[in-house]
Short mmCIF file of N, CA and C and ligand atoms in Angstrom, two decimals:
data_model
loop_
_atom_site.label_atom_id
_atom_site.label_comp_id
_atom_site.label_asym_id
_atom_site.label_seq_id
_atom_site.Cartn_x
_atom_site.Cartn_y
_atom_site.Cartn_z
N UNK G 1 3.47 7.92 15.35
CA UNK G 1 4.16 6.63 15.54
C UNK G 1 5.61 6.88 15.96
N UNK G 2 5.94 6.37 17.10
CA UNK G 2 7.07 6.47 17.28
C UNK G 2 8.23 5.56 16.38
N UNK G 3 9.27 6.31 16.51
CA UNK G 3 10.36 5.66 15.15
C UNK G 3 10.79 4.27 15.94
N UNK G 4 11.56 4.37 16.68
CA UNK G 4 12.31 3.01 17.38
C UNK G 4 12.34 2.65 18.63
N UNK G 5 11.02 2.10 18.10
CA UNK G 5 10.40 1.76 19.90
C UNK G 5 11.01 0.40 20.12
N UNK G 6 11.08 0.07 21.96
CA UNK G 6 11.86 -0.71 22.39
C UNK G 6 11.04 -2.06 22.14
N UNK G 7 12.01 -3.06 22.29
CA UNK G 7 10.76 -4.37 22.09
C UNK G 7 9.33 -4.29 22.72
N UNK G 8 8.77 -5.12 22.07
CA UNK G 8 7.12 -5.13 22.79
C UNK G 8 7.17 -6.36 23.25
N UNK G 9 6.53 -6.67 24.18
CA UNK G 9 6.11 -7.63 24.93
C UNK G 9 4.60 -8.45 23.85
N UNK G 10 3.68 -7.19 23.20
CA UNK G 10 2.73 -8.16 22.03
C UNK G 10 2.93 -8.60 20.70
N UNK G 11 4.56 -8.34 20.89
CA UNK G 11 4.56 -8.52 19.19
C UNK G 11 5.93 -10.06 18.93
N UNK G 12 5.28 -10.49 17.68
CA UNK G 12 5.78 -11.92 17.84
C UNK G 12 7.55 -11.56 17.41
N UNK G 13 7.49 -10.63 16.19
CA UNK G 13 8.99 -10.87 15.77
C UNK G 13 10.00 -10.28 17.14
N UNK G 14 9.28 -9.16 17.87
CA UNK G 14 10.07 -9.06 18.96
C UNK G 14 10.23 -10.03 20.44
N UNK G 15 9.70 -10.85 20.21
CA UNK G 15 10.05 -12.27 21.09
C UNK G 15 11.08 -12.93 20.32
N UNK G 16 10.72 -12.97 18.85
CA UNK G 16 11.93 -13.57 18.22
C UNK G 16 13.71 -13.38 18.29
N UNK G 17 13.29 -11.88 18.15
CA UNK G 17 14.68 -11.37 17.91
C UNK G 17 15.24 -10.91 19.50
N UNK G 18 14.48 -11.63 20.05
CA UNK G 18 15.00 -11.25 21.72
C UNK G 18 15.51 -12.83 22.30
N UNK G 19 14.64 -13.56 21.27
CA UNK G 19 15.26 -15.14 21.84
C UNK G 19 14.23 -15.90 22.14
N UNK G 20 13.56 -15.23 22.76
CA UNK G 20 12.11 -15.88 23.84
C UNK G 20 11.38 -16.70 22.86
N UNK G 21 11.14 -15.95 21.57
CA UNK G 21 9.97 -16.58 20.57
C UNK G 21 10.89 -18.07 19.65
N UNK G 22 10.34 -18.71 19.46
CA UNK G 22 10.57 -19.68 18.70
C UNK G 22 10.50 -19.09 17.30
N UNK G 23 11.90 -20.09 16.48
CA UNK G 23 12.34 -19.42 14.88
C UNK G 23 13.05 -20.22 14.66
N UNK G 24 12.58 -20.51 13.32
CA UNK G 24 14.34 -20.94 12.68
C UNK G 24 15.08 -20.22 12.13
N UNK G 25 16.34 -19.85 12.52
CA UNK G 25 17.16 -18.75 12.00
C UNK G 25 17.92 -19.11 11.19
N UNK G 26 17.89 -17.91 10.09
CA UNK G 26 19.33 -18.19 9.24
C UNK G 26 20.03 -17.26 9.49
N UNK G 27 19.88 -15.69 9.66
CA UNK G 27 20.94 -15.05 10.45
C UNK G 27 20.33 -14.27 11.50
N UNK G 28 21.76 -14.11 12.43
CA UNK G 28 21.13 -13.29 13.46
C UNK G 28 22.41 -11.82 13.31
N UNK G 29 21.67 -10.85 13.27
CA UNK G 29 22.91 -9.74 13.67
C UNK G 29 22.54 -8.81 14.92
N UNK G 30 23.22 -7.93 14.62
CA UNK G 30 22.80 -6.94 15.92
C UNK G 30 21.36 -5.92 15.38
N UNK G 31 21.68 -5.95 14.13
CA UNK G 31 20.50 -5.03 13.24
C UNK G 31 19.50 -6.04 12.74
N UNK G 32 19.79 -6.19 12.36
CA UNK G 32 18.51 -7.66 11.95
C UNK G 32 18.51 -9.10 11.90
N UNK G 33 17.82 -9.43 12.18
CA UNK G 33 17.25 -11.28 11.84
C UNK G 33 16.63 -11.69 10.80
N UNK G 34 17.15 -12.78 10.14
CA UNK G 34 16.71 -13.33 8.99
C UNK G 34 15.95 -14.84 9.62
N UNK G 35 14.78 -15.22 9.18
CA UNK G 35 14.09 -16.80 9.72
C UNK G 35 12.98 -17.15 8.78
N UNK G 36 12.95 -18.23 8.88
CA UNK G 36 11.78 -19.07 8.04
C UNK G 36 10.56 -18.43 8.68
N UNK G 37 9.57 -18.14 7.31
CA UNK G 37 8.01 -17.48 8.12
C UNK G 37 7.61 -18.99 8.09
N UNK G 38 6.92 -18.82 8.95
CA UNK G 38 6.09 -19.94 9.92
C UNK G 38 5.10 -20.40 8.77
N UNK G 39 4.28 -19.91 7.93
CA UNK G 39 3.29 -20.61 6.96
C UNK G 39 3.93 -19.71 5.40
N UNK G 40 5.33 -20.91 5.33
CA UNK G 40 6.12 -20.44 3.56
C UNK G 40 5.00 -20.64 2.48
N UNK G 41 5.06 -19.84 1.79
CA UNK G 41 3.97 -19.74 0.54
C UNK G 41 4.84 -21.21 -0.52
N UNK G 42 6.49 -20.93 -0.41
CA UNK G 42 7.00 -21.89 -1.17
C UNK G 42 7.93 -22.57 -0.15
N UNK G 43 8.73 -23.55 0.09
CA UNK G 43 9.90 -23.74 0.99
C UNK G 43 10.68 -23.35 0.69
N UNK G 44 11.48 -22.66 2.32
CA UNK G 44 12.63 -21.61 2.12
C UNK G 44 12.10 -20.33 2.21
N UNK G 45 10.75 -19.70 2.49
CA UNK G 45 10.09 -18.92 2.25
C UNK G 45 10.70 -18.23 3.68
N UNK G 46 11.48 -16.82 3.38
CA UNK G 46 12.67 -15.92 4.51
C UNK G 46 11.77 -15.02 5.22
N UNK G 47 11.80 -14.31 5.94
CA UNK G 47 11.74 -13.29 6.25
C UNK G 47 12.63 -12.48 6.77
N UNK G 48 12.86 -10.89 6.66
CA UNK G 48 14.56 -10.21 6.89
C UNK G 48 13.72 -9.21 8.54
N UNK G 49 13.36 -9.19 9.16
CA UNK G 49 13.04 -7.99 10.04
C UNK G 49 14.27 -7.28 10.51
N UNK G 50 14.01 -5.97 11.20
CA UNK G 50 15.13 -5.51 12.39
C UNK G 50 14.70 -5.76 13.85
N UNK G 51 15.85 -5.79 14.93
CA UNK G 51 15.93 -6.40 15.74
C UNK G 51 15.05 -5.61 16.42
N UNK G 52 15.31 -4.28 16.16
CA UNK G 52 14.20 -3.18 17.17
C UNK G 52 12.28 -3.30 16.23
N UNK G 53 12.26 -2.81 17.18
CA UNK G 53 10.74 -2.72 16.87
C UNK G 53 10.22 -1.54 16.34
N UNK G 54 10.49 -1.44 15.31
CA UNK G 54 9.58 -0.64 13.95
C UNK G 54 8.57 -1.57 13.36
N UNK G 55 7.50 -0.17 13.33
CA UNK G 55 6.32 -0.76 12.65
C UNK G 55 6.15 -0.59 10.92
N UNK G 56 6.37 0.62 10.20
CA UNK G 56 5.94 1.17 9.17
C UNK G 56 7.06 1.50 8.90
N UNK G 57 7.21 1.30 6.73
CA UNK G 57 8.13 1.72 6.37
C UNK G 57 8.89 3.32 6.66
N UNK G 58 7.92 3.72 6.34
CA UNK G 58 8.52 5.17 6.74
C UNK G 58 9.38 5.41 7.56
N UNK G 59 9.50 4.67 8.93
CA UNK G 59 10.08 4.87 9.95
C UNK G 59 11.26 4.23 10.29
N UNK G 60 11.60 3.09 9.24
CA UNK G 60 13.11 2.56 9.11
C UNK G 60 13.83 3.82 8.75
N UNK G 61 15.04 3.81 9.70
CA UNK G 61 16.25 4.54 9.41
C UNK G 61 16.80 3.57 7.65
N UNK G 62 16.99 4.65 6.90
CA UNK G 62 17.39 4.24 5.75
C UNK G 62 18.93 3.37 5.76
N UNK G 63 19.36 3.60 6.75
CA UNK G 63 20.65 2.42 6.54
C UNK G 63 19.94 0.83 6.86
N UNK G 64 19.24 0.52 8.03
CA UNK G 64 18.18 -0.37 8.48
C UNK G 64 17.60 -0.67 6.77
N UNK G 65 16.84 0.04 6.12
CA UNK G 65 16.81 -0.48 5.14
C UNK G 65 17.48 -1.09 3.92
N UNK G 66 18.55 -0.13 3.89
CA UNK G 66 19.81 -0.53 3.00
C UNK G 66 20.06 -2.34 3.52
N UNK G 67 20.61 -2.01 4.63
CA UNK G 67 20.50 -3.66 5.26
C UNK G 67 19.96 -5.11 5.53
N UNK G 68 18.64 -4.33 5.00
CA UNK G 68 18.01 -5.03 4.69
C UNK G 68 17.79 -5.48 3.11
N UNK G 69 17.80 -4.97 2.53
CA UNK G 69 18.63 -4.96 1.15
C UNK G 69 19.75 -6.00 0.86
N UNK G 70 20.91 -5.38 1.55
CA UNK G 70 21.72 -6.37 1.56
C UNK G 70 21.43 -7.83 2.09
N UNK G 71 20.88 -7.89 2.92
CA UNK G 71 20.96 -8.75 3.78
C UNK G 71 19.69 -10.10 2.60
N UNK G 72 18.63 -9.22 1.96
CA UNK G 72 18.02 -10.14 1.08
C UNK G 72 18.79 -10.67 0.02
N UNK G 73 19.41 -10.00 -0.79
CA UNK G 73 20.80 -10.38 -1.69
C UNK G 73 21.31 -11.50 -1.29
N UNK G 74 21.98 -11.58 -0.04
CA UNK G 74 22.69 -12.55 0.43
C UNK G 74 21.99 -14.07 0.53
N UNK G 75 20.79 -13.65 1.04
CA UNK G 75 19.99 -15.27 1.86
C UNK G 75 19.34 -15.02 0.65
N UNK G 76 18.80 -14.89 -0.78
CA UNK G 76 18.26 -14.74 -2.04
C UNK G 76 19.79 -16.13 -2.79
N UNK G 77 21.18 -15.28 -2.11
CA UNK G 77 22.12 -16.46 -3.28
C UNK G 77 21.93 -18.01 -2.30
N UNK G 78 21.69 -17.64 -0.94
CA UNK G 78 21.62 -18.55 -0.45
C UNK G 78 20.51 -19.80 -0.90
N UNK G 79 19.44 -19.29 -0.94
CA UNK G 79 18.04 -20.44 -1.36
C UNK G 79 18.48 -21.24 -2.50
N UNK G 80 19.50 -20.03 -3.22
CA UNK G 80 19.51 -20.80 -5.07
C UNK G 80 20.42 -21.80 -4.85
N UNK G 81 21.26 -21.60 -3.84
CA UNK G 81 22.65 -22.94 -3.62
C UNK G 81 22.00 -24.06 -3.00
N UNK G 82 20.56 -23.63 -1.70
CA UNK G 82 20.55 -24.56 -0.69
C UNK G 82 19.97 -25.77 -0.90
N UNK G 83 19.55 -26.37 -2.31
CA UNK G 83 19.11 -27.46 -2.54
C UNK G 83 17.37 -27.67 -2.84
N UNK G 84 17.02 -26.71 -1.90
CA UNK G 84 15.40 -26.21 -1.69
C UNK G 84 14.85 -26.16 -3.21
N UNK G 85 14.01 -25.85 -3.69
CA UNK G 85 13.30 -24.71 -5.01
C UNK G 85 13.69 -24.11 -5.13
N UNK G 86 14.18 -23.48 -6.06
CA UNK G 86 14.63 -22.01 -6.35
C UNK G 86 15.18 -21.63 -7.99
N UNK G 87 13.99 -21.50 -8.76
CA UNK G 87 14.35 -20.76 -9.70
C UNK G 87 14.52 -19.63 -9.67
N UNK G 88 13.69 -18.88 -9.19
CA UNK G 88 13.78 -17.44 -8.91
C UNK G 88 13.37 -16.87 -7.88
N UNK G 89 13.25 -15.48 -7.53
CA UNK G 89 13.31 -15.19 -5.88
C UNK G 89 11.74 -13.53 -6.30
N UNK G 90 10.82 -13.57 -5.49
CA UNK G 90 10.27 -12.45 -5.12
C UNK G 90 10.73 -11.72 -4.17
N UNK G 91 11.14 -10.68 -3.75
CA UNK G 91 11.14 -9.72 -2.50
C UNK G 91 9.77 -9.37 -2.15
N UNK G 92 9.27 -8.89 -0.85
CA UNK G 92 7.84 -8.58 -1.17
C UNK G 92 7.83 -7.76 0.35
N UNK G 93 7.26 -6.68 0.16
CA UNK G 93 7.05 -5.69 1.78
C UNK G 93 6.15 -5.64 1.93
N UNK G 94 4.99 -5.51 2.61
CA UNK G 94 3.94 -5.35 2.73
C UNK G 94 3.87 -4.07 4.49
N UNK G 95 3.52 -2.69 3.41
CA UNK G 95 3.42 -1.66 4.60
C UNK G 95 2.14 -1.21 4.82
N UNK G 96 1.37 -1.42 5.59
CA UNK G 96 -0.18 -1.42 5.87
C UNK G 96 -0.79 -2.34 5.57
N UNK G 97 -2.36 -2.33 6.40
CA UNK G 97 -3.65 -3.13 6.54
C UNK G 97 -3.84 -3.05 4.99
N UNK G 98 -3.60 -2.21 4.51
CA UNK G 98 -4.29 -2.03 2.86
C UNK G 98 -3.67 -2.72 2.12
N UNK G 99 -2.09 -2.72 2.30
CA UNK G 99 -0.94 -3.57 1.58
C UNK G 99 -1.13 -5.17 1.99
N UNK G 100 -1.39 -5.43 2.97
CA UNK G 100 -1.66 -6.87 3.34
C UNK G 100 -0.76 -7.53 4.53
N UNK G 101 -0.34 -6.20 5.28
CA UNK G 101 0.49 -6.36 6.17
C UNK G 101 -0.65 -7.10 7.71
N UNK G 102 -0.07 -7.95 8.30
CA UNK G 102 -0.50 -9.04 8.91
C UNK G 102 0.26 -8.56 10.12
N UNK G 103 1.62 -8.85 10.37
CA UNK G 103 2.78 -8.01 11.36
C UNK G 103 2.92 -6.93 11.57
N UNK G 104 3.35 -6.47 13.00
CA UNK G 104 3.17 -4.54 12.04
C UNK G 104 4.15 -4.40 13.27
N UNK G 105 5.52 -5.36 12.52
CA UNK G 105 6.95 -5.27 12.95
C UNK G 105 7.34 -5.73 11.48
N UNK G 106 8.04 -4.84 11.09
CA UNK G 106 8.89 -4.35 9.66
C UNK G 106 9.38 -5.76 9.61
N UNK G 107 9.05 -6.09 7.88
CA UNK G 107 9.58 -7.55 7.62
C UNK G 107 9.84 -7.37 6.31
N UNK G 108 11.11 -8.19 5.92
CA UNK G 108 10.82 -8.38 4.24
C UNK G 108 10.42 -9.68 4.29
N UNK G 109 9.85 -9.95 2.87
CA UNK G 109 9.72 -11.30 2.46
C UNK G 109 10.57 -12.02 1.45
N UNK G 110 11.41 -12.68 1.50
CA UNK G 110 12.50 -13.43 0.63
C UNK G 110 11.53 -14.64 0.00
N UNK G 111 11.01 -14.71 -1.10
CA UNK G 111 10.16 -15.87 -1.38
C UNK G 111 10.98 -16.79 -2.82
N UNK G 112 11.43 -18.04 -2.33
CA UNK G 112 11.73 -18.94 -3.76
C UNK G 112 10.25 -19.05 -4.54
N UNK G 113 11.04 -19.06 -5.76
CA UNK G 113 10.01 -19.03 -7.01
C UNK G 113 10.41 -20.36 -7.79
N UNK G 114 9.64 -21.01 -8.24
CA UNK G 114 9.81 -21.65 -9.27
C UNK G 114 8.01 -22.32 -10.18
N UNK G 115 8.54 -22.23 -11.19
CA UNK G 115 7.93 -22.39 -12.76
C UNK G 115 6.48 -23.68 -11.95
N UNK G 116 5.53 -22.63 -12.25
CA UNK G 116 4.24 -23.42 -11.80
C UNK G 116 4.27 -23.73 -9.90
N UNK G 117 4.90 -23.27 -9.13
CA UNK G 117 4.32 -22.92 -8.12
C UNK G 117 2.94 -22.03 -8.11
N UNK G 118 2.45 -22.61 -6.60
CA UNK G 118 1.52 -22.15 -6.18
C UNK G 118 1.32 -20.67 -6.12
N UNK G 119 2.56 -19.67 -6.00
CA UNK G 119 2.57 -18.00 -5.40
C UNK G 119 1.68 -17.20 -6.35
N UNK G 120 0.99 -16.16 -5.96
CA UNK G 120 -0.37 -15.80 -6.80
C UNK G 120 -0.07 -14.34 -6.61
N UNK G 121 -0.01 -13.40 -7.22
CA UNK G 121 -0.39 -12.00 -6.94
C UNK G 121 -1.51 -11.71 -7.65
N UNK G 122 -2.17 -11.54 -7.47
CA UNK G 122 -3.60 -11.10 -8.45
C UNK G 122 -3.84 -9.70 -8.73
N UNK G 123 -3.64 -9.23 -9.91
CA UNK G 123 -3.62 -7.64 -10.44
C UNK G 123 -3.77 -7.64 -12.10
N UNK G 124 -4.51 -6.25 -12.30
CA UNK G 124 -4.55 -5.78 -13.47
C UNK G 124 -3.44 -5.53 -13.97
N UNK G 125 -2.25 -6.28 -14.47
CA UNK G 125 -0.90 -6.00 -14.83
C UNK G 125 -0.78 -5.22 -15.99
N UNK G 126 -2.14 -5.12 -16.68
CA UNK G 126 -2.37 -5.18 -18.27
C UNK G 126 -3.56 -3.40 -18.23
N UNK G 127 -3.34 -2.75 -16.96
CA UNK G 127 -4.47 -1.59 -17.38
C UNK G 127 -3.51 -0.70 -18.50
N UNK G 128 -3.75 0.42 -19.47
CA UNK G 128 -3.53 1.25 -20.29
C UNK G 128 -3.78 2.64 -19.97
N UNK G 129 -3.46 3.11 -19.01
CA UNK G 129 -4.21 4.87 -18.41
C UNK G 129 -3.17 5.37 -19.99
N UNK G 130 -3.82 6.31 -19.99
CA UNK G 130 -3.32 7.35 -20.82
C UNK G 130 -2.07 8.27 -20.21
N UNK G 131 -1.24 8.39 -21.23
CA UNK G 131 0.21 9.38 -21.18
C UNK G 131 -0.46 10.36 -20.02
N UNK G 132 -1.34 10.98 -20.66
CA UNK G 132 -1.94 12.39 -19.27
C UNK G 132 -1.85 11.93 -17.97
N UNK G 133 -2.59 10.96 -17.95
CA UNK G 133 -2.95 10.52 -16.42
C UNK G 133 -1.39 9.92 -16.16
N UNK G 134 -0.77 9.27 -16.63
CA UNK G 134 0.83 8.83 -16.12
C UNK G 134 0.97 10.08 -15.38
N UNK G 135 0.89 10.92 -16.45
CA UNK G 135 1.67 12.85 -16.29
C UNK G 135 1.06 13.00 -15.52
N UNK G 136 0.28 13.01 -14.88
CA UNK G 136 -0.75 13.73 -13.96
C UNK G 136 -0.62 12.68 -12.48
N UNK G 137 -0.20 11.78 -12.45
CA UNK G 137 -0.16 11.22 -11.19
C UNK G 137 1.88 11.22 -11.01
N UNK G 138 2.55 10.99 -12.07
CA UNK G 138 3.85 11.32 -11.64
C UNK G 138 3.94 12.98 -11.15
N UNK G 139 3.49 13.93 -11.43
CA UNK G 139 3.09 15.04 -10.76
C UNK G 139 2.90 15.58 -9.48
N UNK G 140 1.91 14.90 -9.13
CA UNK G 140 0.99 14.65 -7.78
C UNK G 140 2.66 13.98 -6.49
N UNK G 141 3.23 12.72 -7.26
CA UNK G 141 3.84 12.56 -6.74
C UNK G 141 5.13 12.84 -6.45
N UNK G 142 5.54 13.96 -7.39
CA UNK G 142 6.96 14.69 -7.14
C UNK G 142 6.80 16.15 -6.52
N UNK G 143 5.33 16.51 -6.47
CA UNK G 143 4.86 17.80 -5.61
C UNK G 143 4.97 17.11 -4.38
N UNK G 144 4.37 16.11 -3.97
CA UNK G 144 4.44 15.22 -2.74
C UNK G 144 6.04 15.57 -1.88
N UNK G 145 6.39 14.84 -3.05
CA UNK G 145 8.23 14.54 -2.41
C UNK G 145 8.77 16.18 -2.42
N UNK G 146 8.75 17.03 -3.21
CA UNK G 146 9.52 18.53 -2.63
C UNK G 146 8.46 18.99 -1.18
N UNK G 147 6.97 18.65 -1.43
CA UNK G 147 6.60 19.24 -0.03
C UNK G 147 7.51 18.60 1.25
N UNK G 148 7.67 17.48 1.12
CA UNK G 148 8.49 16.59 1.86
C UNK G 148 9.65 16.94 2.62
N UNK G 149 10.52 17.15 1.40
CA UNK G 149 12.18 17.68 1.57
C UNK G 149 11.96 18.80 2.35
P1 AMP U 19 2.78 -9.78 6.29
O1 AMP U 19 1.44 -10.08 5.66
O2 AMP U 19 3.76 -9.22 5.31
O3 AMP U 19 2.64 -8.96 7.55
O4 AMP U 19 3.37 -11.19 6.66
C1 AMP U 19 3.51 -11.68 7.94
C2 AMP U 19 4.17 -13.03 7.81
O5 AMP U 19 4.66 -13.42 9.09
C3 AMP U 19 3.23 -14.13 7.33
O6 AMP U 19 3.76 -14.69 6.12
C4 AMP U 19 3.23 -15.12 8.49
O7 AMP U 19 3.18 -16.46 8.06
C5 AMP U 19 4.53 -14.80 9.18
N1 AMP U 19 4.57 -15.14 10.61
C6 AMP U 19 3.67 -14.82 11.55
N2 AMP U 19 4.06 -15.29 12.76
C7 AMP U 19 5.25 -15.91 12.56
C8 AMP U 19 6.17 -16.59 13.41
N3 AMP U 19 5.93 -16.76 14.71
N4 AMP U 19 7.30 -17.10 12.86
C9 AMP U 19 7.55 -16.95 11.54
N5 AMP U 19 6.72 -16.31 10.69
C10 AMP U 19 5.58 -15.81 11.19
#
């Protein structure tokens, strides 16, 4: 996969952040765009992309992510002032077909929360693996990360 490929002509957020595509924006920078996703789970429901066309986390330059970071912080104090819903805020990434990624142009999700909304994650929040198996998969995954480095 290439890291920072130039806009695409098939992909929607890069019509967006080029102008062409229709959005409602709340910010525009040179690094990223912030806009209402088209079907909000709650209203006010953000999305943060970058302007270039990355597909997969991996492949954001880590400042691009930092920025994105920031940039949720910001439009996160924003929802709670803007009158909208907003008790509380989800962040949410979704990197792969497996994760539930739909776009496959790097997006965050800025989602208002509030008490008895509709928003659903459905998971075993409540499994119990044993201390070993913790030990045994934090393992797996810090052999991972020095093969890495
Ligand atoms: P994901 O499953 O994380 O890839 O989410 C993709 C999100 O993009 C979905 O919530 C869609 O509703 C949203 N989306 C798709 N097309 C557009 C569009 N043209 N404008 C705004 N949001 C969009």
């Amino acid at each position: 996969m290439e890291m920072n490929e130039p806009s695409r002509t098939d992909c929607v957020f890069c019509a967006i952040a080029s102008g062409t595509g229709e959005a409602s924006m709340v910010y525009e920078g040179p690094l990223l765009i912030g806009f209402l996703d088209i079907n909000p789970v709650n209203e006010g429901h953000l999305l943060i992309a970058p302007t270039n066309h990355i597909s997969d986390l991996a492949d954001l330059p880590p400042e691009t992510l930092a920025a994105m970071a920031t940039l949720a912080q910001r439009l996160a104090a924003g929802l709670r002032l803007s009158g909208l819903r907003c008790e509380g805020i989800n962040l949410f990434y979704a990197d792969g077909e497996a994760a539930g990624q739909e776009v496959f142009h790097s997006h965050l999700h800025v989602i208002p929360r509030y008490e008895g909304d509709p928003f659903q994650i459905t998971a075993d929040w409540d499994s119990q693996p044993s201390r070993a198996t913790l030990d045994r998969h934090a393992g797996l995954i810090r052999e991972a990360l020095r093969n890495r480095s």
